[in-house]
Amino acid sequence: MSLIILSAVTFLAACGNSGSKTTETSESSQSADSIKKVSKPPKKDITVTEKVNKTLEKMTLEEKVGQLFMARVPEQNQIADIQKYHLGGYLLFDRDMEGKGQAEVKQAIASYQAASKTPMFIGSDEEGGTVSRLSRNQIVSPAFKSPQALYQENGWDSIIQEIERKAQVFGELGIQLGMFPDADVSTDPQSFIYDRTIGMDAAGTSQYVKLSVEEMKKQKLGSTLKHFPGYGNNRDSHVEIVTDNRSLDELRKNDFLPFEAGIKAGADSIMVSHNIVSAIDSNYPASISKPIHDVIRNELGFTGVIMTDDMDMAGLADFISQDEAGLQALQAGNDMILSSSYSTQIPYILTAIKNGEYSEKQLDQSVKRLLTWKAKLGLI
């Protein structure tokens, strides 16, 4: 009997020692893990510049040229063309939304991104009022209102609140660029551009642009000031070649001011019109004029992305062939081309690079600006 008790005591003692050793080993292991965790150097966040350089280094010449194109979504081969031409972005039009629901539009956008090696810009003209493709096709409800209608409701607060709503809708769909605010100064209700503007003088338009850009930056929406050097009360370049005969002094004292306010507020991009602005360049539409782009870079000090208006508009299409227009737009200083004719423009530009008509140095500068914008929007 005493032998049994002694054996039991010995067994319990052994168990106790075993548990103690296990605990010590566990604590020792945890302590070692803690030391490892503490001694491991913190992961360094990659900067925007590093992201851009890393992406650019891996790109072929063809991929770089493709990045310069914000294309209308083609009616056919939407996925194949992304991969064949390495397109930088797609701009949605009515035909891409007509008869569809929000889920279908979102799915289409996701399929474009999935097909692209480098994440794409997805844009839609969403100034509000008469220019809102999402509203016109009942993708969003209630419809986005024009700047003037918003201001009449509750002043600048309504403008800011609508941008917040746009940010929510864009985020759900996968859109980054709304192609606004309109920085044109127009005070004539009969003029072509009036309904799309805030309808105020230069000071009022500047305030509208400033507040819009600041809120868009806060909401991580890409901003686009348009249509440089200012539409004023001119005719419609969608349907004809337009010549603006105002003096440079008048442009500087009036039309440039909202663009300057937007640049100061941190605008991402500037869209250039197709109007011929005789005081700066009487020979070419603004979108393909180097003197116009020199004003943006050198006089206004803008370092962001410069893009053309839609290349299919009559104000340019009736002036020059699409292939030549694409090349001249880049030679003039644009970083991005809004176009449907990319399938012929891209090969034309590649040939021009090989012939020394458009330098790889200038190409790289433009691609860097575009990739920087994409990085700031969280695309890369």
mmCIF file of C-alpha atoms in Angstrom:
data_model
loop_
_atom_site.group_PDB
_atom_site.id
_atom_site.type_symbol
_atom_site.label_atom_id
_atom_site.label_comp_id
_atom_site.label_asym_id
_atom_site.label_seq_id
_atom_site.Cartn_x
_atom_site.Cartn_y
_atom_site.Cartn_z
ATOM 1 C CA MET A 1 0.000 0.000 0.000
ATOM 2 C CA SER A 2 2.782 2.416 0.910
ATOM 3 C CA LEU A 3 4.461 1.484 -2.339
ATOM 4 C CA ILE A 4 1.354 2.509 -4.302
ATOM 5 C CA ILE A 5 1.173 5.868 -2.473
ATOM 6 C CA LEU A 6 4.872 6.496 -3.079
ATOM 7 C CA SER A 7 4.474 5.730 -6.785
ATOM 8 C CA ALA A 8 1.523 8.111 -7.021
ATOM 9 C CA VAL A 9 3.441 10.913 -5.317
ATOM 10 C CA THR A 10 6.396 10.332 -7.631
ATOM 11 C CA PHE A 11 4.092 10.394 -10.672
ATOM 12 C CA LEU A 12 2.414 13.661 -9.598
ATOM 13 C CA ALA A 13 5.764 15.276 -8.924
ATOM 14 C CA ALA A 14 6.948 14.254 -12.371
ATOM 15 C CA CYS A 15 3.792 15.717 -13.937
ATOM 16 C CA GLY A 16 4.311 18.909 -11.990
ATOM 17 C CA ASN A 17 7.894 19.202 -13.179
ATOM 18 C CA SER A 18 6.848 18.466 -16.732
ATOM 19 C CA GLY A 19 4.201 21.242 -16.622
ATOM 20 C CA SER A 20 6.705 23.652 -15.144
ATOM 21 C CA LYS A 21 9.186 22.888 -17.897
ATOM 22 C CA THR A 22 6.488 23.339 -20.558
ATOM 23 C CA THR A 23 5.481 26.703 -19.086
ATOM 24 C CA GLU A 24 9.071 27.826 -18.918
ATOM 25 C CA THR A 25 9.679 26.698 -22.488
ATOM 26 C CA SER A 26 6.496 28.475 -23.655
ATOM 27 C CA GLU A 27 7.445 31.687 -21.850
ATOM 28 C CA SER A 28 10.981 31.429 -23.199
ATOM 29 C CA SER A 29 9.607 30.950 -26.731
ATOM 30 C CA GLN A 30 7.235 33.896 -26.362
ATOM 31 C CA SER A 31 10.081 36.026 -25.056
ATOM 32 C CA ALA A 32 12.242 35.080 -28.049
ATOM 33 C CA ASP A 33 9.376 35.871 -30.439
ATOM 34 C CA SER A 34 8.917 39.241 -28.767
ATOM 35 C CA ILE A 35 12.609 40.011 -29.171
ATOM 36 C CA LYS A 36 12.385 39.024 -32.848
ATOM 37 C CA LYS A 37 9.368 41.257 -33.368
ATOM 38 C CA VAL A 38 11.011 44.204 -31.636
ATOM 39 C CA SER A 39 14.320 43.799 -33.421
ATOM 40 C CA LYS A 40 12.701 43.505 -36.892
ATOM 41 C CA PRO A 41 13.126 46.828 -38.725
ATOM 42 C CA PRO A 42 9.855 48.625 -39.481
ATOM 43 C CA LYS A 43 8.557 48.318 -43.030
ATOM 44 C CA LYS A 44 9.280 51.499 -44.933
ATOM 45 C CA ASP A 45 6.339 53.003 -46.842
ATOM 46 C CA ILE A 46 7.142 53.391 -50.518
ATOM 47 C CA THR A 47 6.886 57.000 -51.685
ATOM 48 C CA VAL A 48 4.843 58.182 -54.666
ATOM 49 C CA THR A 49 8.064 58.944 -56.557
ATOM 50 C CA GLU A 50 9.383 55.446 -55.884
ATOM 51 C CA LYS A 51 6.101 53.887 -57.035
ATOM 52 C CA VAL A 52 6.163 55.929 -60.222
ATOM 53 C CA ASN A 53 9.813 55.201 -61.035
ATOM 54 C CA LYS A 54 9.352 51.499 -60.321
ATOM 55 C CA THR A 55 6.324 51.323 -62.637
ATOM 56 C CA LEU A 56 7.972 53.388 -65.382
ATOM 57 C CA GLU A 57 11.160 51.288 -65.393
ATOM 58 C CA LYS A 58 9.172 48.169 -66.281
ATOM 59 C CA MET A 59 7.277 49.765 -69.182
ATOM 60 C CA THR A 60 8.002 49.171 -72.851
ATOM 61 C CA LEU A 61 7.883 52.059 -75.324
ATOM 62 C CA GLU A 62 4.470 50.875 -76.529
ATOM 63 C CA GLU A 63 3.125 50.757 -72.970
ATOM 64 C CA LYS A 64 4.340 54.290 -72.289
ATOM 65 C CA VAL A 65 2.646 55.689 -75.404
ATOM 66 C CA GLY A 66 -0.578 53.863 -74.532
ATOM 67 C CA GLN A 67 -0.641 55.593 -71.140
ATOM 68 C CA LEU A 68 -1.066 58.950 -72.909
ATOM 69 C CA PHE A 69 -4.536 57.986 -74.159
ATOM 70 C CA MET A 70 -7.807 58.486 -72.328
ATOM 71 C CA ALA A 71 -9.978 56.732 -74.882
ATOM 72 C CA ARG A 72 -13.704 56.673 -75.431
ATOM 73 C CA VAL A 73 -14.784 53.146 -74.584
ATOM 74 C CA PRO A 74 -14.978 51.471 -78.023
ATOM 75 C CA GLU A 75 -18.179 49.757 -79.126
ATOM 76 C CA GLN A 76 -16.232 46.547 -79.748
ATOM 77 C CA ASN A 77 -13.042 44.953 -78.409
ATOM 78 C CA GLN A 78 -13.099 46.892 -75.136
ATOM 79 C CA ILE A 79 -10.920 44.324 -73.350
ATOM 80 C CA ALA A 80 -8.720 43.409 -76.311
ATOM 81 C CA ASP A 81 -7.875 47.056 -77.042
ATOM 82 C CA ILE A 82 -6.808 47.695 -73.449
ATOM 83 C CA GLN A 83 -4.269 44.913 -73.799
ATOM 84 C CA LYS A 84 -3.233 45.650 -77.379
ATOM 85 C CA TYR A 85 -2.766 49.416 -77.006
ATOM 86 C CA HIS A 86 -2.009 49.614 -73.231
ATOM 87 C CA LEU A 87 -4.539 52.422 -72.838
ATOM 88 C CA GLY A 88 -4.138 54.807 -69.915
ATOM 89 C CA GLY A 89 -7.835 55.235 -69.309
ATOM 90 C CA TYR A 90 -11.391 54.892 -70.535
ATOM 91 C CA LEU A 91 -13.891 57.745 -70.715
ATOM 92 C CA LEU A 92 -17.490 56.609 -70.333
ATOM 93 C CA PHE A 93 -20.168 57.969 -72.666
ATOM 94 C CA ASP A 94 -23.940 57.496 -72.850
ATOM 95 C CA ARG A 95 -23.667 54.315 -74.917
ATOM 96 C CA ASP A 96 -21.691 52.703 -72.080
ATOM 97 C CA MET A 97 -24.552 53.247 -69.625
ATOM 98 C CA GLU A 98 -27.728 53.271 -71.684
ATOM 99 C CA GLY A 99 -30.221 50.668 -70.471
ATOM 100 C CA LYS A 100 -27.865 49.459 -67.749
ATOM 101 C CA GLY A 101 -28.037 49.511 -63.975
ATOM 102 C CA GLN A 102 -25.375 50.558 -61.500
ATOM 103 C CA ALA A 103 -24.262 46.936 -60.967
ATOM 104 C CA GLU A 104 -23.671 46.406 -64.707
ATOM 105 C CA VAL A 105 -21.645 49.609 -65.064
ATOM 106 C CA LYS A 106 -19.592 48.679 -62.011
ATOM 107 C CA GLN A 107 -18.961 45.190 -63.405
ATOM 108 C CA ALA A 108 -17.853 46.580 -66.784
ATOM 109 C CA ILE A 109 -15.409 48.989 -65.104
ATOM 110 C CA ALA A 110 -14.000 46.160 -62.964
ATOM 111 C CA SER A 111 -13.444 44.058 -66.099
ATOM 112 C CA TYR A 112 -11.466 46.909 -67.702
ATOM 113 C CA GLN A 113 -9.219 47.205 -64.661
ATOM 114 C CA ALA A 114 -8.718 43.439 -64.488
ATOM 115 C CA ALA A 115 -7.562 43.399 -68.119
ATOM 116 C CA SER A 116 -5.052 46.233 -67.734
ATOM 117 C CA LYS A 117 -1.455 45.690 -66.666
ATOM 118 C CA THR A 118 -1.291 49.250 -65.331
ATOM 119 C CA PRO A 119 -4.457 50.430 -63.520
ATOM 120 C CA MET A 120 -6.555 52.711 -65.721
ATOM 121 C CA PHE A 121 -8.178 56.066 -65.178
ATOM 122 C CA ILE A 122 -11.946 55.678 -65.480
ATOM 123 C CA GLY A 123 -13.675 58.967 -66.234
ATOM 124 C CA SER A 124 -17.140 60.314 -66.932
ATOM 125 C CA ASP A 125 -18.254 63.890 -67.619
ATOM 126 C CA GLU A 126 -20.060 64.756 -64.393
ATOM 127 C CA GLU A 127 -20.163 68.558 -64.121
ATOM 128 C CA GLY A 128 -23.843 68.262 -63.178
ATOM 129 C CA GLY A 129 -26.968 69.651 -64.816
ATOM 130 C CA THR A 130 -26.827 69.361 -68.609
ATOM 131 C CA VAL A 131 -23.508 67.491 -68.434
ATOM 132 C CA SER A 132 -23.881 64.348 -66.320
ATOM 133 C CA ARG A 133 -23.877 60.992 -68.071
ATOM 134 C CA LEU A 134 -24.623 59.108 -64.875
ATOM 135 C CA SER A 135 -27.699 61.269 -64.287
ATOM 136 C CA ARG A 136 -28.900 61.188 -67.885
ATOM 137 C CA ASN A 137 -28.868 57.394 -67.861
ATOM 138 C CA GLN A 138 -30.466 57.040 -64.408
ATOM 139 C CA ILE A 139 -27.355 55.444 -62.922
ATOM 140 C CA VAL A 140 -27.584 57.975 -60.103
ATOM 141 C CA SER A 141 -30.716 59.375 -58.500
ATOM 142 C CA PRO A 142 -31.460 62.137 -57.775
ATOM 143 C CA ALA A 143 -29.587 63.609 -60.730
ATOM 144 C CA PHE A 144 -26.436 65.646 -60.138
ATOM 145 C CA LYS A 145 -27.383 69.325 -60.308
ATOM 146 C CA SER A 146 -25.593 72.117 -62.145
ATOM 147 C CA PRO A 147 -23.265 74.430 -60.181
ATOM 148 C CA GLN A 148 -25.716 77.319 -60.610
ATOM 149 C CA ALA A 149 -28.687 75.296 -59.313
ATOM 150 C CA LEU A 150 -26.677 74.120 -56.318
ATOM 151 C CA TYR A 151 -25.525 77.629 -55.470
ATOM 152 C CA GLN A 152 -29.103 78.923 -55.598
ATOM 153 C CA GLU A 153 -30.147 76.246 -53.084
ATOM 154 C CA ASN A 154 -27.640 76.861 -50.306
ATOM 155 C CA GLY A 155 -24.597 78.699 -51.603
ATOM 156 C CA TRP A 156 -21.152 77.141 -51.452
ATOM 157 C CA ASP A 157 -22.271 74.502 -48.934
ATOM 158 C CA SER A 158 -24.419 72.854 -51.597
ATOM 159 C CA ILE A 159 -21.462 72.751 -53.994
ATOM 160 C CA ILE A 160 -19.333 70.954 -51.390
ATOM 161 C CA GLN A 161 -22.110 68.533 -50.395
ATOM 162 C CA GLU A 162 -22.673 67.538 -54.026
ATOM 163 C CA ILE A 163 -18.979 66.747 -54.430
ATOM 164 C CA GLU A 164 -19.208 64.542 -51.347
ATOM 165 C CA ARG A 165 -22.130 62.705 -52.960
ATOM 166 C CA LYS A 166 -20.275 62.346 -56.241
ATOM 167 C CA ALA A 167 -17.300 60.889 -54.377
ATOM 168 C CA GLN A 168 -19.541 58.231 -52.839
ATOM 169 C CA VAL A 169 -21.133 57.291 -56.180
ATOM 170 C CA PHE A 170 -17.802 57.320 -58.048
ATOM 171 C CA GLY A 171 -16.232 55.153 -55.355
ATOM 172 C CA GLU A 172 -18.984 52.546 -55.638
ATOM 173 C CA LEU A 173 -18.637 52.395 -59.427
ATOM 174 C CA GLY A 174 -14.848 52.634 -59.724
ATOM 175 C CA ILE A 175 -14.655 56.091 -61.329
ATOM 176 C CA GLN A 176 -11.804 58.444 -60.411
ATOM 177 C CA LEU A 177 -12.253 61.351 -62.828
ATOM 178 C CA GLY A 178 -15.427 63.446 -63.114
ATOM 179 C CA MET A 179 -13.865 65.886 -65.617
ATOM 180 C CA PHE A 180 -14.780 68.998 -63.600
ATOM 181 C CA PRO A 181 -14.876 71.789 -62.345
ATOM 182 C CA ASP A 182 -15.650 74.086 -65.255
ATOM 183 C CA ALA A 183 -13.377 77.105 -64.790
ATOM 184 C CA ASP A 184 -14.828 79.134 -67.658
ATOM 185 C CA VAL A 185 -15.978 82.667 -66.851
ATOM 186 C CA SER A 186 -19.350 83.202 -68.531
ATOM 187 C CA THR A 187 -21.912 85.831 -67.592
ATOM 188 C CA ASP A 188 -24.059 85.761 -70.736
ATOM 189 C CA PRO A 189 -27.035 83.365 -70.359
ATOM 190 C CA GLN A 190 -27.187 83.088 -74.159
ATOM 191 C CA SER A 191 -23.620 81.806 -74.537
ATOM 192 C CA PHE A 192 -22.899 78.147 -75.277
ATOM 193 C CA ILE A 193 -20.960 77.408 -72.078
ATOM 194 C CA TYR A 194 -23.025 79.464 -69.597
ATOM 195 C CA ASP A 195 -25.246 76.661 -68.214
ATOM 196 C CA ARG A 196 -22.198 74.559 -67.396
ATOM 197 C CA THR A 197 -20.461 77.281 -65.378
ATOM 198 C CA ILE A 198 -21.169 78.888 -62.023
ATOM 199 C CA GLY A 199 -22.434 81.869 -64.068
ATOM 200 C CA MET A 200 -20.393 84.440 -62.127
ATOM 201 C CA ASP A 201 -17.634 86.928 -62.822
ATOM 202 C CA ALA A 202 -13.942 86.027 -62.520
ATOM 203 C CA ALA A 203 -13.905 86.444 -58.726
ATOM 204 C CA GLY A 204 -16.984 84.292 -58.169
ATOM 205 C CA THR A 205 -15.778 81.640 -60.622
ATOM 206 C CA SER A 206 -12.389 81.588 -58.885
ATOM 207 C CA GLN A 207 -14.051 80.946 -55.533
ATOM 208 C CA TYR A 208 -16.144 78.135 -57.033
ATOM 209 C CA VAL A 209 -13.071 76.509 -58.563
ATOM 210 C CA LYS A 210 -11.008 76.868 -55.384
ATOM 211 C CA LEU A 211 -13.647 75.274 -53.154
ATOM 212 C CA SER A 212 -14.330 72.496 -55.668
ATOM 213 C CA VAL A 213 -10.669 71.539 -56.050
ATOM 214 C CA GLU A 214 -10.082 71.579 -52.294
ATOM 215 C CA GLU A 215 -13.070 69.316 -51.649
ATOM 216 C CA MET A 216 -12.164 66.980 -54.514
ATOM 217 C CA LYS A 217 -8.669 66.659 -53.090
ATOM 218 C CA LYS A 218 -10.170 65.816 -49.697
ATOM 219 C CA GLN A 219 -12.446 63.194 -51.303
ATOM 220 C CA LYS A 220 -9.617 61.755 -53.467
ATOM 221 C CA LEU A 221 -11.343 62.650 -56.738
ATOM 222 C CA GLY A 222 -9.245 63.734 -59.696
ATOM 223 C CA SER A 223 -9.877 67.383 -60.626
ATOM 224 C CA THR A 224 -9.811 68.859 -64.129
ATOM 225 C CA LEU A 225 -9.941 72.610 -64.775
ATOM 226 C CA LYS A 226 -11.481 73.362 -68.152
ATOM 227 C CA HIS A 227 -11.422 74.745 -70.828
ATOM 228 C CA PHE A 228 -8.126 76.684 -70.916
ATOM 229 C CA PRO A 229 -7.556 79.507 -71.734
ATOM 230 C CA GLY A 230 -11.241 80.119 -70.966
ATOM 231 C CA TYR A 231 -14.310 79.763 -73.156
ATOM 232 C CA GLY A 232 -15.821 83.132 -72.301
ATOM 233 C CA ASN A 233 -18.951 83.810 -74.321
ATOM 234 C CA ASN A 234 -17.655 82.189 -77.517
ATOM 235 C CA ARG A 235 -19.465 79.767 -79.813
ATOM 236 C CA ASP A 236 -19.492 75.962 -79.582
ATOM 237 C CA SER A 237 -16.305 74.226 -80.800
ATOM 238 C CA HIS A 238 -18.133 70.871 -80.698
ATOM 239 C CA VAL A 239 -19.700 71.823 -84.021
ATOM 240 C CA GLU A 240 -17.350 74.371 -85.651
ATOM 241 C CA ILE A 241 -13.898 75.934 -85.635
ATOM 242 C CA VAL A 242 -14.024 78.806 -83.118
ATOM 243 C CA THR A 243 -11.723 81.846 -83.076
ATOM 244 C CA ASP A 244 -11.398 83.904 -79.886
ATOM 245 C CA ASN A 245 -10.232 87.453 -80.650
ATOM 246 C CA ARG A 246 -9.996 88.784 -77.098
ATOM 247 C CA SER A 247 -6.739 90.459 -76.084
ATOM 248 C CA LEU A 248 -4.143 88.726 -73.926
ATOM 249 C CA ASP A 249 -4.554 91.474 -71.344
ATOM 250 C CA GLU A 250 -8.276 90.709 -71.076
ATOM 251 C CA LEU A 251 -7.599 86.994 -70.739
ATOM 252 C CA ARG A 252 -5.046 87.587 -67.987
ATOM 253 C CA LYS A 253 -7.298 89.936 -66.014
ATOM 254 C CA ASN A 254 -10.389 87.772 -66.366
ATOM 255 C CA ASP A 255 -10.266 84.228 -67.768
ATOM 256 C CA PHE A 256 -6.922 83.130 -66.335
ATOM 257 C CA LEU A 257 -7.957 83.956 -62.756
ATOM 258 C CA PRO A 258 -10.091 80.841 -62.029
ATOM 259 C CA PHE A 259 -7.338 78.629 -63.454
ATOM 260 C CA GLU A 260 -4.792 80.349 -61.225
ATOM 261 C CA ALA A 261 -7.089 79.815 -58.226
ATOM 262 C CA GLY A 262 -7.475 76.137 -59.108
ATOM 263 C CA ILE A 263 -3.744 75.635 -59.534
ATOM 264 C CA LYS A 264 -3.098 77.275 -56.165
ATOM 265 C CA ALA A 265 -5.703 74.968 -54.572
ATOM 266 C CA GLY A 266 -3.872 71.911 -55.958
ATOM 267 C CA ALA A 267 -5.700 71.016 -59.194
ATOM 268 C CA ASP A 268 -4.581 67.732 -60.762
ATOM 269 C CA SER A 269 -5.118 68.560 -64.423
ATOM 270 C CA ILE A 270 -6.049 71.212 -66.972
ATOM 271 C CA MET A 271 -8.072 70.534 -70.110
ATOM 272 C CA VAL A 272 -7.276 72.723 -73.121
ATOM 273 C CA SER A 273 -9.983 73.830 -75.546
ATOM 274 C CA HIS A 274 -9.913 73.619 -79.340
ATOM 275 C CA ASN A 275 -10.574 77.358 -79.759
ATOM 276 C CA ILE A 276 -8.084 79.363 -81.780
ATOM 277 C CA VAL A 277 -6.980 82.107 -79.373
ATOM 278 C CA SER A 278 -5.520 84.697 -81.696
ATOM 279 C CA ALA A 279 -3.785 86.755 -78.984
ATOM 280 C CA ILE A 280 -1.571 83.779 -78.135
ATOM 281 C CA ASP A 281 -1.495 81.687 -81.333
ATOM 282 C CA SER A 282 -3.540 82.671 -84.383
ATOM 283 C CA ASN A 283 -2.448 79.640 -86.406
ATOM 284 C CA TYR A 284 -3.534 76.625 -84.360
ATOM 285 C CA PRO A 285 -6.348 75.518 -82.041
ATOM 286 C CA ALA A 286 -5.291 75.840 -78.396
ATOM 287 C CA SER A 287 -5.186 72.062 -77.893
ATOM 288 C CA ILE A 288 -2.322 71.666 -80.381
ATOM 289 C CA SER A 289 -0.630 75.032 -79.789
ATOM 290 C CA LYS A 290 2.762 75.116 -78.069
ATOM 291 C CA PRO A 291 2.484 78.833 -77.135
ATOM 292 C CA ILE A 292 -0.766 78.053 -75.263
ATOM 293 C CA HIS A 293 0.915 75.239 -73.322
ATOM 294 C CA ASP A 294 3.921 77.440 -72.614
ATOM 295 C CA VAL A 295 1.557 79.883 -70.886
ATOM 296 C CA ILE A 296 0.207 77.063 -68.682
ATOM 297 C CA ARG A 297 3.670 75.820 -67.702
ATOM 298 C CA ASN A 298 5.722 79.006 -67.640
ATOM 299 C CA GLU A 299 3.305 81.818 -66.812
ATOM 300 C CA LEU A 300 0.826 79.984 -64.573
ATOM 301 C CA GLY A 301 3.453 77.596 -63.181
ATOM 302 C CA PHE A 302 1.319 74.468 -63.502
ATOM 303 C CA THR A 303 3.218 71.180 -63.045
ATOM 304 C CA GLY A 304 0.340 68.675 -63.264
ATOM 305 C CA VAL A 305 -1.298 66.866 -66.173
ATOM 306 C CA ILE A 306 -2.376 68.816 -69.273
ATOM 307 C CA MET A 307 -4.947 67.117 -71.499
ATOM 308 C CA THR A 308 -6.772 67.869 -74.729
ATOM 309 C CA ASP A 309 -10.497 68.241 -75.051
ATOM 310 C CA ASP A 310 -12.169 65.465 -77.068
ATOM 311 C CA MET A 311 -10.231 65.133 -80.339
ATOM 312 C CA ASP A 312 -13.399 64.219 -82.263
ATOM 313 C CA MET A 313 -14.915 67.689 -81.816
ATOM 314 C CA ALA A 314 -15.349 69.623 -85.076
ATOM 315 C CA GLY A 315 -13.246 72.510 -83.739
ATOM 316 C CA LEU A 316 -10.219 70.261 -84.193
ATOM 317 C CA ALA A 317 -11.399 67.446 -86.496
ATOM 318 C CA ASP A 318 -12.248 69.947 -89.253
ATOM 319 C CA PHE A 319 -8.826 71.570 -88.889
ATOM 320 C CA ILE A 320 -6.393 68.641 -89.014
ATOM 321 C CA SER A 321 -6.341 64.847 -89.452
ATOM 322 C CA GLN A 322 -6.701 62.779 -86.288
ATOM 323 C CA ASP A 323 -3.286 61.126 -86.645
ATOM 324 C CA GLU A 324 -1.469 64.443 -87.086
ATOM 325 C CA ALA A 325 -3.548 65.998 -84.296
ATOM 326 C CA GLY A 326 -2.479 63.305 -81.825
ATOM 327 C CA LEU A 327 1.205 63.885 -82.515
ATOM 328 C CA GLN A 328 0.898 67.677 -82.566
ATOM 329 C CA ALA A 329 -0.984 67.600 -79.258
ATOM 330 C CA LEU A 330 1.990 65.860 -77.650
ATOM 331 C CA GLN A 331 4.540 68.090 -79.356
ATOM 332 C CA ALA A 332 2.618 71.112 -78.083
ATOM 333 C CA GLY A 333 2.906 69.889 -74.488
ATOM 334 C CA ASN A 334 -0.144 67.757 -73.673
ATOM 335 C CA ASP A 335 0.326 64.749 -71.418
ATOM 336 C CA MET A 336 -3.003 63.081 -72.184
ATOM 337 C CA ILE A 337 -5.112 62.813 -75.330
ATOM 338 C CA LEU A 338 -8.892 62.301 -75.221
ATOM 339 C CA SER A 339 -9.578 60.311 -78.350
ATOM 340 C CA SER A 340 -11.468 57.613 -80.219
ATOM 341 C CA SER A 341 -8.783 57.282 -82.903
ATOM 342 C CA TYR A 342 -6.110 55.700 -80.713
ATOM 343 C CA SER A 343 -5.757 52.631 -82.965
ATOM 344 C CA THR A 344 -4.141 54.753 -85.691
ATOM 345 C CA GLN A 345 -2.758 57.574 -83.527
ATOM 346 C CA ILE A 346 -0.614 55.285 -81.367
ATOM 347 C CA PRO A 347 1.277 53.653 -84.289
ATOM 348 C CA TYR A 348 1.696 57.147 -85.821
ATOM 349 C CA ILE A 349 3.259 58.441 -82.587
ATOM 350 C CA LEU A 350 5.530 55.391 -82.248
ATOM 351 C CA THR A 351 6.840 56.045 -85.754
ATOM 352 C CA ALA A 352 7.354 59.717 -84.885
ATOM 353 C CA ILE A 353 9.453 58.726 -81.842
ATOM 354 C CA LYS A 354 11.644 56.489 -83.988
ATOM 355 C CA ASN A 355 12.046 59.354 -86.477
ATOM 356 C CA GLY A 356 13.000 61.828 -83.739
ATOM 357 C CA GLU A 357 9.866 63.961 -84.092
ATOM 358 C CA TYR A 358 8.811 63.370 -80.477
ATOM 359 C CA SER A 359 11.451 62.579 -77.874
ATOM 360 C CA GLU A 360 11.443 59.741 -75.372
ATOM 361 C CA LYS A 361 12.489 62.286 -72.761
ATOM 362 C CA GLN A 362 9.264 64.260 -73.292
ATOM 363 C CA LEU A 363 7.309 60.984 -73.379
ATOM 364 C CA ASP A 364 8.772 59.926 -70.015
ATOM 365 C CA GLN A 365 7.946 63.305 -68.469
ATOM 366 C CA SER A 366 4.307 62.955 -69.498
ATOM 367 C CA VAL A 367 4.034 59.350 -68.337
ATOM 368 C CA LYS A 368 5.567 60.314 -64.985
ATOM 369 C CA ARG A 369 2.921 63.019 -64.518
ATOM 370 C CA LEU A 370 0.161 60.543 -65.338
ATOM 371 C CA LEU A 371 1.528 57.809 -63.084
ATOM 372 C CA THR A 372 2.000 60.327 -60.260
ATOM 373 C CA TRP A 373 -1.664 61.256 -60.573
ATOM 374 C CA LYS A 374 -2.646 57.581 -60.535
ATOM 375 C CA ALA A 375 -0.516 56.988 -57.435
ATOM 376 C CA LYS A 376 -2.101 59.934 -55.603
ATOM 377 C CA LEU A 377 -5.551 58.525 -56.407
ATOM 378 C CA GLY A 378 -4.525 55.140 -55.035
ATOM 379 C CA LEU A 379 -4.541 53.347 -58.381
ATOM 380 C CA ILE A 380 -0.885 52.285 -58.139
#
